[in-house]
């Protein structure tokens, strides 16, 4: 149980940094929330929720799509620092 709790805490931390990272990448690539949403077959409001960390459980497929837009792996997307 302790290992599971630790894994959840790590994942929760990763999710707390992914929103601002998505926003930073989106701005770096000069994409609007609407454009990014269209590229991943989602909505602008969902992208806004992700960026503000209001959605703490994005689906893996969503993370894969976002990572692909920015030519990253999901692991790179979830890393704490940007290259």
PDB file of C-alpha atoms in Angstrom:
ATOM      1  CA  UNK A   1       0.000   0.000   0.000  1.00  0.00           C
ATOM      2  CA  UNK A   2       2.803   2.451   0.789  1.00  0.00           C
ATOM      3  CA  UNK A   3       4.374   1.980  -2.658  1.00  0.00           C
ATOM      4  CA  UNK A   4       0.989   2.595  -4.266  1.00  0.00           C
ATOM      5  CA  UNK A   5       0.503   5.781  -2.232  1.00  0.00           C
ATOM      6  CA  UNK A   6       3.972   7.001  -3.176  1.00  0.00           C
ATOM      7  CA  UNK A   7       3.258   6.294  -6.844  1.00  0.00           C
ATOM      8  CA  UNK A   8       0.027   8.292  -6.601  1.00  0.00           C
ATOM      9  CA  UNK A   9       1.879  11.196  -4.974  1.00  0.00           C
ATOM     10  CA  UNK A  10       4.498  11.186  -7.733  1.00  0.00           C
ATOM     11  CA  UNK A  11       1.817  11.077 -10.411  1.00  0.00           C
ATOM     12  CA  UNK A  12      -0.075  13.883  -8.688  1.00  0.00           C
ATOM     13  CA  UNK A  13       3.102  15.983  -8.652  1.00  0.00           C
ATOM     14  CA  UNK A  14       3.715  15.243 -12.331  1.00  0.00           C
ATOM     15  CA  UNK A  15       0.177  16.295 -13.178  1.00  0.00           C
ATOM     16  CA  UNK A  16       0.648  19.547 -11.266  1.00  0.00           C
ATOM     17  CA  UNK A  17       3.568  20.513 -13.513  1.00  0.00           C
ATOM     18  CA  UNK A  18       2.127  19.305 -16.806  1.00  0.00           C
ATOM     19  CA  UNK A  19      -0.470  22.099 -17.072  1.00  0.00           C
ATOM     20  CA  UNK A  20       1.996  24.986 -16.925  1.00  0.00           C
ATOM     21  CA  UNK A  21       4.362  23.040 -19.174  1.00  0.00           C
ATOM     22  CA  UNK A  22       1.648  22.560 -21.798  1.00  0.00           C
ATOM     23  CA  UNK A  23       0.917  26.278 -21.654  1.00  0.00           C
ATOM     24  CA  UNK A  24       4.606  27.146 -22.004  1.00  0.00           C
ATOM     25  CA  UNK A  25       5.031  24.789 -24.952  1.00  0.00           C
ATOM     26  CA  UNK A  26       1.840  26.050 -26.578  1.00  0.00           C
ATOM     27  CA  UNK A  27       3.080  29.627 -26.376  1.00  0.00           C
ATOM     28  CA  UNK A  28       6.570  28.632 -27.549  1.00  0.00           C
ATOM     29  CA  UNK A  29       5.013  27.096 -30.659  1.00  0.00           C
ATOM     30  CA  UNK A  30       2.659  30.065 -31.039  1.00  0.00           C
ATOM     31  CA  UNK A  31      -0.505  27.978 -30.749  1.00  0.00           C
ATOM     32  CA  UNK A  32      -3.785  29.148 -29.307  1.00  0.00           C
ATOM     33  CA  UNK A  33      -5.716  26.914 -26.949  1.00  0.00           C
ATOM     34  CA  UNK A  34      -8.280  26.491 -29.721  1.00  0.00           C
ATOM     35  CA  UNK A  35      -5.641  25.419 -32.244  1.00  0.00           C
ATOM     36  CA  UNK A  36      -4.026  22.942 -29.835  1.00  0.00           C
ATOM     37  CA  UNK A  37      -7.473  21.572 -29.006  1.00  0.00           C
ATOM     38  CA  UNK A  38      -8.201  21.044 -32.710  1.00  0.00           C
ATOM     39  CA  UNK A  39      -4.877  19.258 -33.179  1.00  0.00           C
ATOM     40  CA  UNK A  40      -5.680  16.753 -30.420  1.00  0.00           C
ATOM     41  CA  UNK A  41      -9.406  16.495 -31.180  1.00  0.00           C
ATOM     42  CA  UNK A  42     -10.477  18.180 -27.959  1.00  0.00           C
ATOM     43  CA  UNK A  43     -12.017  21.475 -26.849  1.00  0.00           C
ATOM     44  CA  UNK A  44     -10.502  24.817 -25.944  1.00  0.00           C
ATOM     45  CA  UNK A  45     -12.112  24.651 -22.520  1.00  0.00           C
ATOM     46  CA  UNK A  46     -10.423  21.296 -21.843  1.00  0.00           C
ATOM     47  CA  UNK A  47      -7.016  22.751 -22.753  1.00  0.00           C
ATOM     48  CA  UNK A  48      -7.719  25.684 -20.421  1.00  0.00           C
ATOM     49  CA  UNK A  49      -8.598  23.271 -17.585  1.00  0.00           C
ATOM     50  CA  UNK A  50      -5.408  21.283 -18.196  1.00  0.00           C
ATOM     51  CA  UNK A  51      -3.257  24.408 -18.185  1.00  0.00           C
ATOM     52  CA  UNK A  52      -4.829  25.601 -14.923  1.00  0.00           C
ATOM     53  CA  UNK A  53      -4.430  22.149 -13.342  1.00  0.00           C
ATOM     54  CA  UNK A  54      -8.187  21.819 -12.961  1.00  0.00           C
ATOM     55  CA  UNK A  55      -8.102  18.399 -14.643  1.00  0.00           C
ATOM     56  CA  UNK A  56      -5.787  16.175 -12.627  1.00  0.00           C
ATOM     57  CA  UNK A  57      -6.421  12.977 -14.568  1.00  0.00           C
ATOM     58  CA  UNK A  58      -5.899  13.486 -18.279  1.00  0.00           C
ATOM     59  CA  UNK A  59      -6.126  10.263 -20.249  1.00  0.00           C
ATOM     60  CA  UNK A  60      -2.920   8.716 -21.475  1.00  0.00           C
ATOM     61  CA  UNK A  61      -4.153   9.092 -25.056  1.00  0.00           C
ATOM     62  CA  UNK A  62      -4.579  12.834 -24.477  1.00  0.00           C
ATOM     63  CA  UNK A  63      -1.042  13.114 -23.117  1.00  0.00           C
ATOM     64  CA  UNK A  64       0.264  11.140 -26.090  1.00  0.00           C
ATOM     65  CA  UNK A  65      -1.528  13.463 -28.515  1.00  0.00           C
ATOM     66  CA  UNK A  66      -0.224  16.588 -26.761  1.00  0.00           C
ATOM     67  CA  UNK A  67       3.313  15.209 -26.610  1.00  0.00           C
ATOM     68  CA  UNK A  68       3.151  14.344 -30.311  1.00  0.00           C
ATOM     69  CA  UNK A  69       2.127  17.892 -31.235  1.00  0.00           C
ATOM     70  CA  UNK A  70       5.287  19.156 -29.536  1.00  0.00           C
ATOM     71  CA  UNK A  71       7.457  16.300 -30.870  1.00  0.00           C
ATOM     72  CA  UNK A  72       7.999  14.915 -27.357  1.00  0.00           C
ATOM     73  CA  UNK A  73       7.459  11.639 -25.601  1.00  0.00           C
ATOM     74  CA  UNK A  74       4.978  11.502 -22.734  1.00  0.00           C
ATOM     75  CA  UNK A  75       7.939  11.024 -20.403  1.00  0.00           C
ATOM     76  CA  UNK A  76       9.507  14.237 -21.689  1.00  0.00           C
ATOM     77  CA  UNK A  77       6.179  16.046 -21.330  1.00  0.00           C
ATOM     78  CA  UNK A  78       5.933  14.946 -17.709  1.00  0.00           C
ATOM     79  CA  UNK A  79       9.513  15.843 -16.818  1.00  0.00           C
ATOM     80  CA  UNK A  80       9.968  18.702 -14.390  1.00  0.00           C
ATOM     81  CA  UNK A  81      12.236  20.814 -16.586  1.00  0.00           C
ATOM     82  CA  UNK A  82      12.027  22.031 -20.127  1.00  0.00           C
ATOM     83  CA  UNK A  83      14.896  21.608 -22.539  1.00  0.00           C
TER      84      UNK A  83
END
